[in-house]
Structure formats: C-alpha cells, structure tokens
C-alpha cells in the first residue's frame, strides 16, 4: 500500500500514526507500505510492537528513515533480530541516529548475518545505541560481547535470555547505568566472579537481579542468592552510584541484610523486595523518598502492580496480596482497579493472573463501591471480565469470580458494555452449574441483561430453547415448594422479557410446556401479586401473537384469569395484565373458540373492571413499541377491548410522556386515537381518556426523543 499523494506530515504525527496503526491491529506488510514515503512521513520514534511484519516489509518501509527509537518487541511474521540489525545498519544515518532499540521476544538468528564489506554486521554497527532491550530472546554470550563494545551504551535488558557469562559487561563499565537481568537462568558464574564483574560497573545506577520465585525451588538459584547476600551486606564502595536495586523473588533475603544495605546507601530511591520475605523490615518505613515493591503494606503492593505489569510471576504475587488487602475494603479505589485491569491486559493468556485478578475486581466493585468509580473504568473492567469468561470457559472459579463481579445492579443497568455477549456467557455458564447461590445470581444477571438488549439481539437469544427450558426448570423447582424468592422473580422477569414481541421465543415457551406450568403458578401464588404480574405479563406477550392465541384458548386458564380481573382484593397491577390478556384474545372473534357466552361475559367484565381502576403512581411496565395496541384501537372493536388499550396508553404516557409521544406519532397510534375519539359510536369513557392522551402528547411532543426506545419489564 502507498499514498498516491500526501502532505508533509509533522514528524511527531507520523510517529503517532504508526503507533496508532500498531495498537489498533491495523499494521501489517500491506499497510506499513505507506511509510516507504519517507519524505512526507518521516519517522523518528517507530513502534511495530506485536505486529505481523516480515523482514522484507521492514527493510523497505522503515529502514530508510532516520530512526532514533524502534520498538519491535514480539513482532510476528518471521522478522528476526538479525533482520532488524542488518536492515538498520544498511542505512548509514541509522547507524548513528538510533539511540533506543527494543527486540523483546524475538528470535535473534545472528548466525545468518552476512559479512558487509569484510566486516560482520552486529549491534556494534549501530554505534549510536544508548538503550537496548533483548529480554526473552535467545541472546548468546558472543552477541553480548558484541553489544558491550557499543561506545555509548547506558541501558541493557537481558532478562530471561540465554546468556551464561556477564564478563563482557566490563567493556562498557564506564557507560552502563542500568542493567536488567531478571531470571537469567543459564548464568554460569560463581558468586565471587559475578560480584567482581558487577562491582566494576562504576556508572551503574539501577540493577535488576530479580528471580521468578514460582519457577525456582529452594535448592535452585543458590549462587544468585549468595551474590545478592554479598551485595546487600558488602561495602557501599561496591556499586557506589547505585540508587535502585531489584531483588524481588530472591526468597532467602533477610531483613538484616536489607537493613544493612539501606543504612549504607542514603541516596536509594527504589528497592524491589516482592516475594523475598524481607519487605517488612522496619527501616523501609523511615525512608521517605524510597519506593519499595513488596507485600508489607498497600503502597508496596500497588508499587509492585505498577512496576511489574509486564512480569507475570510478580503480577500474580502482588494480586494475591491485593486480594487480601481489599477483602473488607469500604472506600472506592479506582487507582487499584486500574492496576488490576492493567495486569490482566498485559497477560491475556495467564490463567493464574485472571484467577486472582477477577477476585480482586469483585472486591473493588462490590456493594456501593462501583458507583463511585469512573464509568469508563468500569466499562473496561466489565469488558475484561467478559474476556476472562470467554478465555477460560472451563475454569469454575474464574467463571464464579466474573459472575460475582457482574452481579451488580448499577453495573448491569448503567455501565456500557457488550450486554449480548454477557448474556450469552452467563447462559452458557448456567448450562453446567446447579449451585443454588450462583444460580440465583446468574438468573438475576440474565434477567437484567435481556431487558437491555436490542430487538435483533433479543430475537437471536430467543431462538435458543435451552435458556427457556433452564428458566422454566427454575420456576418449576420453586413452585413445587411454593417458595417466593429473588431467584423465582428474576426467572419470571427474564422469561417475560424474552417473549416480549418475540414470536419465536413465545413459541419455544409453549413447546417447553410453559403454559401448563404458568397455570399452576397462577393458582399456587394466588396471594402474591408480584408473581402474578410477571406470569400474566408473559401471557400478554403470547396473546399478542395471533398464530399462538389458539394455545391460550383453554377454558380453565381463561376463567382463572377472569376471576383475577373480577377480584376486588387483587392489586390494580394484576388486574391490568389480566385485562390485557383477555382484551387481546377477545379482540379477534374469529379466533375465539370457547363460545360466545364466555366472550360476551369477558368483554362486559373487562369494561366494568377497568372503570374501577385507580391511576398507578409506580411504573409496572414499559413498552418498546405500541404497535400491539393498534388492532385494539380500531373503531369496530368492542368497548372493553378499546378501553383497556386506551387505559394502558394513558398509563404509560402519564409516567413518561416524552418517551411515548414520538413513539405514538411514528407508529400511527395518535391517528388511531384521534379517529376513535371522533367516531360517533365510541363509548364516552373511551372518548374521555383518548382526548386526555392527545392533549398530553401535544404538550410534551419533543422531536429529540425520536427513536429513543428503552425496554422493558422489571
């Protein structure tokens, strides 16, 4: 790919463009081609981290630039360290201009380098280099020797590499200021020889000689441990410029040795002591300017999470201590949540990290803590929780931790995230778990999530008969013992929402014997209005589907619903949904199969009952659409049917006029109401309510609310 024409980009903007393309996953052999135009797109600080770029594309697109910095860490596409060094060395300007180079995670393949004019090309060809990162590479002693001849080398990272000798460092003893040698497992030097080499690095200010404590047992790493002991207890004349030392993971470190080291070095600014057992040393708290990674207190743990975000072993350790610190936390700590999130994002494939991190996320967002967090942070947190559920589907504790963290009304209601993905993951979890406590939480989460889905997402979800069977099984389990709890209520709400204007889901409900069960529930919970409303609400949904109305034509069921409509002791909310079911069924005489006498009695009772209803102050229902009311508002419909529809529209318009006014206009409901109010045969009760709605809509009409539709039922 190339640019046919381009303005002269500001140099910093070219760097930012390349970095943005890399971080967004857009950089590859094709797209990197635009940077072959090195007159208009001039790169100085280039990052192709984790991108699939081949050696040829790298040579053509990046090597012609006068680079000062290059981060090619973890690049895929076959690009090796040898390709990068030879490519950069082919540009005479780069040989002197390049100051920082990061090749973390690459295969070096230096044996493939060819002679260049009689001289072998190597890192020493890039004589302007000041900082070089070769962590997690197959770096050899020979290549290290070449590196150490660089005249201006100040910072070197050889962590997790294959070097066995550090003697070559003596060649840069007067320039090297920072040496990172974390987990150099193949090091083959006696403690005395290693300490001698280190002691000659007169300019060294930062030394990282930490170890992966999970990978080393008590019998391993004794030479390294002895080197650390001698360094801590030795004279301050050894490494006199040192202000930063990291020995995290060196498990035999003693508090006495740490105390001696700190007392001897007044200018110390950082000390890494995580997983050493020595971070509780009392002298550390008296050093105001000293940063410490460890487990003794909150500051040490947070420092570890921030400083070690790229090291899985230390992130795991720090997260365990953070979990213990946050078990009873009562104040919001967005700073801690950011650190946990960063650790998870840095180690997406680590089960160990996600296991503890998801537990920490629950601690940090539980109860009211989430409400004080930035919404954007919570959104990223939930996205990471869903990633964990997707990545570790068979790990029960990770799934449990994520479910616990998700089970927050505030997060589910007010935080933006992929709610369809969340619903699918929780449903998948529900397939294989029967723990009552977790089942209750899962059903609660599903109940809230399905009410937030779009029409298309709801339709997709409704096709899965499993979720219908699972929720009905929970309802049946509760109904068998007559218990009323949150699990039952959440299951009923989820079923109600799943069938809302979803004919396929409604059909699945019937085929799963849902009608028979709901008839039993109506009888069992005769005195529980909250249960009855949810049951009748779902029956409303089925009654709205013309092809399913025949399934409701069961005399015993309709007589029971009619008895609820007639019972003066029943709440208005129950009356409302009972009336809605009957109104939908009675609106189509051709579909009514139970005899004219029952239909006439139903219509008469419907009108009489509605006229006794008092206006509800609390919201009992919200509608995504008012289209199901349109057939009921026809001028030829019986007054009982018309009156229920008009009363229902009046109810929701009173509670949220701005939301429903544009919906009514768009869906033709306003026109139907006007026709109904003007028709000479319309009952006065219906005319009065219709006129009231039309006046209300006229007052509150607001075009900015068009297309704003929020489901649903609670």
XYZ file of C-alpha atoms in Angstrom:
714
model
C 0.000 0.000 0.000
C 1.224 3.514 -0.730
C -0.088 7.067 -0.648
C -0.717 8.472 -4.132
C -0.125 11.926 -2.718
C 0.463 13.219 0.788
C 1.190 16.489 2.541
C 4.348 16.873 4.572
C 3.337 15.399 7.930
C 4.714 16.910 11.135
C 7.310 14.384 12.289
C 5.566 13.627 15.599
C 2.300 12.970 13.756
C 3.961 10.345 11.552
C 5.202 8.562 14.698
C 1.735 8.717 16.219
C 0.110 7.380 13.054
C 2.403 4.345 13.025
C 1.848 3.720 16.741
C -1.930 4.009 16.417
C -1.973 1.594 13.497
C 0.073 -0.861 15.552
C -2.046 -0.661 18.704
C -5.290 -0.978 16.721
C -4.058 -4.089 14.906
C -4.009 -2.355 11.518
C -0.279 -2.591 10.814
C 0.913 -5.402 8.527
C 3.009 -5.962 5.419
C 0.410 -4.205 3.279
C -0.369 -1.151 5.358
C 3.180 -0.462 6.545
C 3.941 0.304 2.895
C 2.666 3.867 3.248
C 5.785 4.657 5.303
C 8.005 3.962 2.293
C 7.160 7.572 1.505
C 9.843 8.773 3.926
C 9.951 12.358 2.694
C 6.375 13.194 3.719
C 6.022 10.596 6.507
C 9.251 10.972 8.469
C 9.628 8.522 11.342
C 11.887 9.093 14.326
C 10.252 7.008 17.067
C 8.787 3.902 15.447
C 6.725 1.201 17.148
C 5.650 -2.012 15.389
C 5.153 -3.930 18.633
C 3.223 -7.229 18.251
C 2.552 -6.597 14.535
C 2.820 -9.163 11.693
C 5.623 -7.545 9.693
C 8.040 -9.511 7.507
C 11.737 -8.830 7.049
C 11.214 -7.516 3.512
C 8.417 -5.135 4.534
C 10.520 -3.887 7.449
C 13.523 -3.254 5.205
C 11.538 -1.356 2.591
C 9.231 0.668 4.833
C 11.217 1.503 7.982
C 14.928 1.175 7.343
C 15.175 4.241 5.046
C 14.071 6.521 7.917
C 16.485 8.318 10.223
C 15.186 6.495 13.284
C 16.035 7.474 16.834
C 13.930 4.789 18.542
C 12.461 1.456 17.425
C 10.226 -0.916 19.382
C 9.899 -4.215 17.510
C 9.046 -6.336 20.563
C 7.048 -9.537 19.979
C 6.757 -8.887 16.228
C 5.401 -11.828 14.271
C 5.775 -12.512 10.581
C 9.222 -14.103 10.728
C 11.163 -10.914 11.466
C 14.326 -11.750 13.444
C 16.800 -9.711 15.442
C 19.371 -10.300 12.697
C 16.955 -8.943 10.048
C 16.402 -5.791 12.089
C 20.058 -5.119 12.866
C 21.233 -5.710 9.284
C 18.360 -3.643 7.909
C 19.055 -0.694 10.207
C 22.808 -0.930 9.615
C 22.191 -0.688 5.864
C 21.174 2.945 6.417
C 24.289 4.999 7.294
C 22.127 7.597 9.046
C 20.548 4.968 11.303
C 23.938 3.704 12.407
C 24.490 6.946 14.260
C 20.945 8.218 14.872
C 19.354 5.142 16.515
C 19.512 5.524 20.293
C 16.876 3.103 21.649
C 16.070 -0.390 20.356
C 13.681 -2.967 21.850
C 13.587 -6.508 20.446
C 11.838 -8.272 23.315
C 10.587 -11.753 22.487
C 12.327 -12.083 19.101
C 14.486 -14.886 17.734
C 17.957 -13.398 17.210
C 19.264 -15.726 14.433
C 22.616 -13.924 14.370
C 24.275 -16.887 12.653
C 22.505 -15.808 9.450
C 24.201 -12.401 9.302
C 26.489 -11.897 6.302
C 29.722 -10.017 6.008
C 29.401 -6.356 4.995
C 32.488 -5.195 3.149
C 34.655 -7.636 5.038
C 33.211 -6.748 8.469
C 30.488 -8.739 10.199
C 27.334 -6.711 10.873
C 26.226 -6.695 14.512
C 24.774 -4.486 17.229
C 28.136 -2.705 17.354
C 27.352 -1.363 13.869
C 24.640 0.774 15.477
C 27.182 2.834 17.365
C 24.653 5.472 18.456
C 22.712 2.976 20.640
C 22.200 4.027 24.248
C 19.389 1.678 25.335
C 18.901 -1.923 24.191
C 16.172 -4.352 25.317
C 16.760 -8.023 24.495
C 14.558 -9.604 27.176
C 13.031 -13.002 26.363
C 15.415 -13.645 23.468
C 17.971 -16.330 22.647
C 20.783 -13.863 23.249
C 24.186 -15.600 23.365
C 27.456 -14.728 25.072
C 29.045 -13.907 21.707
C 26.320 -11.419 20.787
C 26.517 -9.891 24.282
C 30.233 -9.371 23.783
C 29.495 -7.519 20.536
C 26.853 -5.370 22.272
C 29.189 -4.361 25.082
C 31.577 -2.691 22.628
C 28.951 -0.005 21.939
C 30.616 3.255 22.974
C 27.511 4.966 24.420
C 25.529 2.023 25.880
C 23.725 3.179 29.038
C 20.809 0.751 29.471
C 20.732 -3.003 28.774
C 17.946 -5.525 29.409
C 18.973 -9.184 29.106
C 16.159 -10.600 31.267
C 15.049 -14.186 30.541
C 17.806 -14.596 27.953
C 20.268 -17.442 27.347
C 23.493 -15.697 28.383
C 25.794 -17.653 30.686
C 28.595 -15.131 31.323
C 28.443 -11.431 32.158
C 32.177 -10.798 31.874
C 31.623 -8.858 28.631
C 29.951 -6.097 30.674
C 33.411 -4.979 31.742
C 33.795 -3.468 28.264
C 31.051 -0.928 28.987
C 31.708 -0.424 32.699
C 32.153 3.311 32.351
C 28.901 3.974 30.442
C 26.359 1.358 31.633
C 23.863 2.943 34.022
C 21.044 0.373 34.012
C 21.256 -3.428 33.869
C 18.130 -5.572 33.844
C 18.962 -9.238 34.421
C 15.694 -10.701 35.699
C 15.532 -14.503 35.618
C 18.842 -15.116 33.825
C 18.538 -18.851 34.484
C 21.525 -20.090 32.444
C 24.046 -17.874 34.199
C 27.154 -19.921 34.997
C 29.364 -17.769 37.219
C 30.485 -18.158 40.796
C 29.117 -15.592 43.270
C 32.582 -14.135 43.732
C 33.191 -13.749 39.977
C 29.725 -12.307 39.372
C 30.080 -9.823 42.212
C 33.505 -8.799 40.888
C 32.034 -8.026 37.444
C 29.144 -6.077 38.964
C 31.457 -4.161 41.262
C 33.398 -2.870 38.250
C 30.307 -1.215 36.747
C 31.162 2.155 38.267
C 28.401 4.102 36.469
C 25.608 1.621 37.297
C 22.603 3.288 38.948
C 19.910 0.598 38.500
C 20.436 -3.143 38.859
C 17.641 -5.689 38.424
C 18.770 -9.137 39.573
C 15.293 -10.435 40.438
C 14.078 -14.008 40.018
C 10.847 -15.848 39.205
C 10.096 -17.343 42.623
C 7.410 -19.628 41.187
C 9.925 -21.299 38.855
C 12.701 -21.759 41.441
C 12.562 -24.153 44.377
C 14.693 -23.898 47.491
C 17.509 -25.985 46.001
C 17.886 -23.812 42.881
C 19.456 -20.402 42.439
C 21.855 -20.640 45.375
C 24.688 -18.907 43.526
C 22.430 -15.997 42.650
C 21.150 -15.854 46.199
C 24.686 -15.776 47.574
C 25.592 -12.985 45.165
C 22.624 -10.968 46.438
C 23.598 -11.600 50.066
C 27.149 -10.439 49.485
C 25.940 -7.369 47.579
C 23.499 -6.384 50.347
C 25.950 -6.936 53.174
C 29.025 -5.681 51.340
C 30.666 -2.295 51.291
C 28.939 0.769 49.858
C 32.090 1.198 47.738
C 30.747 -1.651 45.584
C 28.462 -0.030 43.004
C 28.770 3.398 44.627
C 26.360 5.069 42.157
C 23.570 2.536 42.735
C 20.220 4.143 43.645
C 17.887 1.352 42.510
C 18.110 -2.376 43.226
C 15.550 -5.068 42.390
C 15.976 -8.485 44.034
C 12.313 -9.497 44.092
C 11.827 -13.262 44.098
C 15.120 -13.952 45.902
C 13.470 -15.912 48.690
C 16.386 -16.222 51.133
C 16.893 -12.494 51.553
C 16.982 -11.473 55.234
C 15.733 -8.321 56.897
C 19.158 -7.844 58.472
C 20.817 -7.770 55.046
C 18.216 -5.309 53.738
C 18.707 -3.073 56.773
C 22.483 -3.046 56.281
C 22.122 -2.170 52.599
C 19.665 0.700 53.165
C 21.682 2.160 56.024
C 24.803 2.210 53.884
C 23.187 3.967 50.906
C 21.485 7.254 51.672
C 20.529 8.057 48.064
C 18.475 4.918 47.442
C 15.182 5.616 45.559
C 13.935 2.090 44.749
C 14.204 -1.356 46.287
C 12.423 -4.410 44.861
C 11.608 -6.884 47.636
C 8.445 -8.634 46.455
C 8.386 -12.343 47.375
C 11.608 -12.074 49.380
C 10.061 -12.160 52.846
C 12.049 -9.058 53.769
C 9.712 -6.225 52.781
C 8.518 -5.786 56.396
C 11.932 -4.549 57.503
C 11.293 -1.586 59.813
C 13.916 0.673 58.256
C 11.950 0.851 54.997
C 9.136 2.912 56.511
C 11.543 5.607 57.676
C 12.874 6.302 54.167
C 10.519 8.943 52.749
C 11.964 9.004 49.224
C 12.330 5.237 48.902
C 9.869 3.310 46.707
C 9.541 -0.366 47.643
C 7.819 -3.302 45.983
C 6.722 -5.921 48.491
C 3.777 -7.258 50.429
C 4.081 -5.482 53.779
C 1.539 -2.754 53.030
C -0.762 -1.263 50.428
C 1.849 1.096 48.954
C 4.306 -1.738 48.352
C 1.693 -3.926 46.677
C 0.437 -1.119 44.413
C 4.012 -0.205 43.503
C 4.581 -3.837 42.510
C 1.464 -3.930 40.332
C 2.530 -0.752 38.568
C 6.236 -1.565 38.165
C 5.919 -5.237 37.250
C 2.947 -5.129 34.877
C 4.957 -6.999 32.206
C 6.136 -9.763 34.563
C 3.555 -12.443 35.151
C 5.234 -14.008 38.179
C 5.246 -10.749 40.143
C 1.782 -9.667 38.993
C 0.443 -12.995 40.321
C 2.163 -12.466 43.653
C 1.067 -8.841 44.020
C -2.541 -9.651 43.121
C -2.742 -12.266 45.872
C -1.693 -9.657 48.424
C -4.032 -7.057 46.926
C -6.918 -9.517 47.257
C -6.177 -9.894 50.966
C -5.937 -6.124 51.366
C -9.289 -5.494 49.662
C -11.406 -8.240 51.232
C -13.071 -5.786 53.615
C -12.475 -2.553 51.708
C -15.121 0.126 52.281
C -13.816 3.013 50.169
C -13.703 3.206 46.359
C -10.209 2.706 44.952
C -10.189 3.364 41.213
C -6.376 3.509 41.349
C -6.259 -0.118 42.475
C -8.830 -1.197 39.900
C -6.741 0.401 37.132
C -3.694 -1.567 38.282
C -5.638 -4.846 38.303
C -7.029 -4.124 34.850
C -3.561 -3.308 33.517
C -2.191 -6.588 34.877
C -4.944 -8.596 33.173
C -4.483 -6.782 29.864
C -0.726 -7.362 29.972
C -1.176 -11.124 30.482
C -4.279 -12.096 28.476
C -3.405 -15.808 28.360
C -2.464 -16.264 32.018
C -4.998 -18.293 33.983
C -3.126 -17.569 37.224
C -3.356 -13.804 36.724
C -7.033 -13.872 35.754
C -7.968 -16.172 38.615
C -6.778 -13.730 41.274
C -7.477 -10.543 39.293
C -11.170 -11.360 38.812
C -11.473 -11.923 42.566
C -9.826 -8.535 43.167
C -12.234 -6.915 40.724
C -15.152 -8.276 42.704
C -13.707 -6.889 45.959
C -13.155 -3.459 44.393
C -16.613 -3.117 42.801
C -18.860 -4.847 45.329
C -21.825 -3.182 47.064
C -21.745 0.606 46.528
C -18.076 0.883 45.573
C -18.777 0.687 41.829
C -20.973 3.786 41.863
C -18.016 5.961 42.853
C -15.805 4.657 40.021
C -15.419 6.373 36.627
C -17.871 4.787 34.199
C -15.181 4.378 31.542
C -13.058 2.399 34.001
C -15.996 0.164 34.897
C -16.743 -0.353 31.219
C -13.171 -1.527 30.607
C -13.368 -3.698 33.722
C -16.530 -5.486 32.583
C -15.070 -5.954 29.107
C -12.057 -7.650 30.709
C -14.332 -9.831 32.854
C -16.149 -10.983 29.723
C -12.784 -11.679 28.104
C -11.862 -13.838 31.090
C -15.136 -15.762 30.843
C -14.508 -16.325 27.135
C -10.845 -17.304 27.549
C -11.270 -19.688 30.478
C -14.692 -21.295 29.928
C -13.902 -24.475 31.856
C -12.357 -22.930 34.948
C -15.111 -22.867 37.528
C -13.533 -20.368 39.926
C -12.757 -17.803 37.200
C -16.339 -18.072 35.945
C -17.642 -17.736 39.503
C -15.497 -14.658 40.191
C -16.694 -12.985 36.996
C -20.316 -13.776 37.788
C -19.955 -12.347 41.290
C -18.457 -9.148 39.898
C -21.150 -8.839 37.221
C -23.969 -9.284 39.724
C -24.250 -5.566 40.439
C -27.438 -3.699 39.632
C -25.509 -0.477 38.998
C -23.034 -2.131 36.607
C -25.721 -4.016 34.704
C -28.047 -1.026 34.433
C -25.741 1.967 33.954
C -22.366 0.835 32.603
C -21.943 0.438 28.822
C -20.570 -2.931 27.671
C -21.490 -5.769 25.301
C -24.633 -6.966 27.046
C -25.472 -9.574 24.424
C -22.074 -11.239 24.856
C -22.502 -11.087 28.627
C -25.947 -12.687 28.429
C -24.662 -15.476 26.185
C -21.711 -16.182 28.501
C -23.877 -16.310 31.626
C -26.404 -18.547 29.878
C -23.551 -20.826 28.809
C -22.360 -20.946 32.414
C -25.869 -21.798 33.579
C -25.905 -24.885 31.356
C -23.396 -26.730 33.531
C -23.827 -25.383 37.071
C -26.525 -26.038 39.625
C -25.175 -24.342 42.741
C -28.273 -22.569 44.182
C -26.445 -19.384 45.216
C -24.662 -18.944 41.906
C -27.759 -19.997 40.021
C -29.666 -17.173 41.685
C -27.009 -14.662 40.662
C -26.866 -15.974 37.103
C -30.634 -15.723 36.701
C -30.571 -12.210 38.164
C -27.889 -11.130 35.715
C -29.736 -12.672 32.754
C -32.993 -11.052 33.833
C -31.464 -7.576 33.804
C -29.381 -8.105 30.665
C -32.193 -9.358 28.441
C -34.145 -6.202 29.260
C -31.242 -4.175 27.822
C -30.827 -5.992 24.514
C -31.801 -4.647 21.126
C -34.671 -6.206 19.195
C -32.219 -8.051 16.939
C -30.238 -9.393 19.889
C -33.412 -10.457 21.680
C -34.572 -12.321 18.583
C -31.255 -14.140 18.372
C -31.364 -15.058 22.054
C -34.984 -16.194 21.850
C -34.077 -18.847 19.277
C -32.162 -20.802 21.919
C -34.668 -23.161 23.509
C -32.148 -24.098 26.193
C -32.453 -20.833 28.086
C -36.238 -21.190 28.031
C -36.005 -24.735 29.430
C -33.487 -23.684 32.056
C -35.549 -20.767 33.327
C -38.752 -22.810 33.319
C -36.978 -25.534 35.294
C -36.047 -22.959 37.934
C -39.652 -21.713 38.083
C -40.928 -25.270 38.441
C -38.401 -26.047 41.147
C -39.540 -23.052 43.189
C -43.256 -23.596 42.514
C -43.104 -27.193 43.722
C -42.332 -25.971 47.244
C -44.273 -22.710 46.971
C -41.260 -20.552 47.776
C -41.137 -16.833 46.892
C -37.584 -15.576 46.472
C -35.460 -13.418 44.203
C -34.453 -16.363 42.009
C -38.089 -17.072 41.129
C -38.809 -13.403 40.470
C -35.724 -12.944 38.304
C -36.524 -16.101 36.302
C -40.089 -14.917 35.681
C -38.847 -11.451 34.648
C -36.317 -12.979 32.251
C -39.000 -15.147 30.630
C -41.315 -12.146 30.363
C -38.680 -10.072 28.601
C -37.511 -12.912 26.363
C -41.017 -13.272 24.907
C -41.681 -9.536 24.511
C -42.642 -9.116 20.830
C -40.641 -12.268 20.078
C -42.929 -14.845 18.403
C -40.155 -17.449 18.141
C -39.391 -17.219 21.848
C -43.107 -17.332 22.655
C -43.430 -20.494 20.557
C -40.442 -22.030 22.378
C -42.136 -21.211 25.683
C -45.293 -23.083 24.662
C -43.351 -26.052 23.278
C -41.431 -26.314 26.558
C -44.757 -26.778 28.398
C -44.575 -23.290 29.805
C -48.338 -22.687 29.642
C -49.146 -25.699 31.814
C -46.565 -24.605 34.366
C -47.770 -20.990 34.401
C -51.344 -22.075 35.016
C -50.100 -23.944 38.093
C -48.070 -20.916 39.203
C -51.123 -18.650 38.965
C -53.015 -20.989 41.265
C -50.112 -21.603 43.649
C -49.263 -17.914 44.087
C -52.813 -16.542 44.207
C -51.883 -14.133 47.017
C -48.561 -12.969 45.524
C -49.202 -10.008 43.192
C -45.521 -9.627 42.229
C -45.522 -13.201 40.898
C -48.927 -12.916 39.236
C -47.963 -9.741 37.368
C -44.914 -11.392 35.813
C -46.877 -14.510 34.836
C -49.743 -12.511 33.330
C -47.266 -10.184 31.596
C -45.832 -13.143 29.687
C -49.326 -14.398 28.829
C -49.944 -10.898 27.400
C -46.925 -11.381 25.155
C -48.281 -14.674 23.839
C -51.784 -13.249 23.376
C -50.319 -10.534 21.125
C -49.145 -13.210 18.645
C -52.170 -14.113 16.503
C -50.917 -17.573 15.499
C -50.420 -18.503 19.170
C -53.765 -17.288 20.501
C -55.303 -20.716 19.942
C -52.857 -22.157 22.501
C -54.389 -19.890 25.152
C -57.950 -20.973 24.390
C -58.169 -23.235 27.422
C -61.351 -22.674 29.410
C -59.857 -23.319 32.833
C -56.991 -20.869 32.214
C -59.238 -18.068 30.910
C -61.772 -18.500 33.709
C -58.946 -18.220 36.228
C -57.677 -15.011 34.570
C -61.235 -13.678 34.511
C -61.582 -14.400 38.236
C -58.457 -12.319 38.878
C -59.992 -9.479 36.877
C -63.155 -9.630 38.965
C -61.482 -9.979 42.389
C -61.662 -6.608 44.171
C -58.945 -7.688 46.617
C -56.378 -8.061 43.837
C -53.955 -5.203 43.089
C -54.510 -2.974 40.062
C -51.275 -4.263 38.516
C -52.672 -7.796 38.439
C -55.989 -6.506 37.060
C -54.071 -4.666 34.335
C -52.214 -7.695 32.970
C -55.215 -9.994 33.354
C -57.246 -7.476 31.364
C -54.587 -7.199 28.694
C -54.538 -10.943 28.069
C -58.318 -11.085 27.838
C -58.530 -7.972 25.628
C -56.075 -9.397 23.095
C -57.925 -12.736 22.916
C -61.393 -11.176 22.745
C -60.346 -8.712 20.024
C -60.486 -11.439 17.354
C -63.886 -13.143 17.350
C -62.745 -15.496 14.584
C -60.019 -16.884 16.878
C -62.257 -17.237 19.945
C -63.205 -20.931 20.290
C -64.771 -21.071 23.751
C -68.313 -19.922 22.916
C -69.928 -16.516 22.539
C -71.315 -16.506 26.075
C -67.882 -16.538 27.722
C -66.581 -13.885 25.289
C -69.539 -11.579 25.988
C -69.122 -12.020 29.748
C -65.410 -11.316 29.405
C -65.939 -8.115 27.408
C -68.610 -6.856 29.800
C -66.476 -7.572 32.862
C -63.447 -6.006 31.204
C -65.172 -2.640 30.717
C -66.737 -2.652 34.185
C -63.486 -3.598 35.924
C -61.334 -1.003 34.151
C -63.640 1.813 35.238
C -62.841 0.936 38.882
C -59.044 1.024 38.464
C -57.120 3.797 40.184
C -54.195 5.502 38.475
C -50.859 3.830 39.303
C -48.001 6.013 40.540
C -45.225 3.446 40.130
C -44.196 2.085 36.751
C -45.269 -1.536 36.263
C -44.439 -1.869 32.570
C -42.645 -0.124 29.728
C -43.105 -0.830 26.043
C -40.544 -0.985 23.263
C -43.385 -0.441 20.818
C -47.089 0.409 20.945
C -47.860 -1.477 17.729
C -49.559 -4.385 19.582
C -52.220 -1.853 20.681
C -53.128 -0.820 17.129
C -55.555 -3.703 16.412
C -57.302 -2.998 19.736
C -57.907 0.673 18.872
C -59.956 0.027 15.746
C -63.374 1.723 15.827
C -65.205 -1.574 15.336
C -63.653 -3.230 18.405
C -65.858 -3.878 21.489
C -65.654 -1.131 24.096
C -63.973 -3.411 26.648
C -61.086 -4.074 24.275
C -60.776 -0.406 23.289
C -60.950 0.777 26.883
C -58.133 -1.497 28.051
C -55.861 -0.317 25.230
C -56.620 3.371 25.850
C -56.199 2.979 29.621
C -52.825 1.256 29.074
C -51.579 4.024 26.756
C -52.797 6.667 29.178
C -50.910 4.893 31.992
C -47.509 4.878 30.286
C -47.941 8.361 28.828
C -48.652 9.798 32.264
C -45.483 8.215 33.600
C -43.199 9.052 30.670
C -44.900 11.360 28.158
C -41.766 12.490 26.338
C -40.731 8.872 25.671
C -44.067 7.732 24.261
C -45.218 10.847 22.364
C -42.797 10.360 19.461
C -43.417 6.598 19.508
C -47.167 7.169 19.145
C -46.677 9.565 16.261
C -44.254 7.277 14.456
C -46.338 4.115 14.864
C -49.675 5.676 13.916
C -51.205 5.391 17.398
C -52.002 9.111 17.564
C -54.012 8.872 14.364
C -55.947 5.853 15.661
C -56.752 7.640 18.933
C -57.988 10.714 17.041
C -60.248 8.539 14.896
C -61.532 6.706 17.951
C -62.271 9.953 19.813
C -64.138 11.358 16.798
C -66.189 8.254 15.996
C -69.889 8.616 16.939
C -70.161 5.040 18.275
C -67.192 5.309 20.635
C -68.119 4.989 24.303
C -67.847 8.209 26.328
C -65.418 6.564 28.772
C -63.069 5.853 25.886
C -63.517 9.302 24.312
C -62.595 10.996 27.569
C -59.364 9.009 28.014
C -58.432 9.387 24.329
C -58.849 13.172 24.445
C -56.731 13.289 27.590
C -53.913 11.356 25.909
C -53.990 13.559 22.814
C -53.752 16.729 24.925
C -50.858 15.252 26.872
C -48.980 14.331 23.704
C -49.499 17.788 22.226
C -47.961 19.371 25.326
C -44.932 17.061 25.546
C -44.049 16.391 21.935
C -40.276 16.615 21.592
C -38.561 15.546 18.332
C -35.196 14.954 20.091
C -36.613 11.850 21.724
C -37.480 10.097 18.494
C -36.038 6.635 18.078
C -35.170 6.518 21.780
C -36.624 3.231 22.956
C -35.885 1.536 26.216
C -37.213 -1.880 27.179
C -38.906 -3.215 29.237
C -40.379 -5.086 32.168
C -38.988 -5.488 35.635
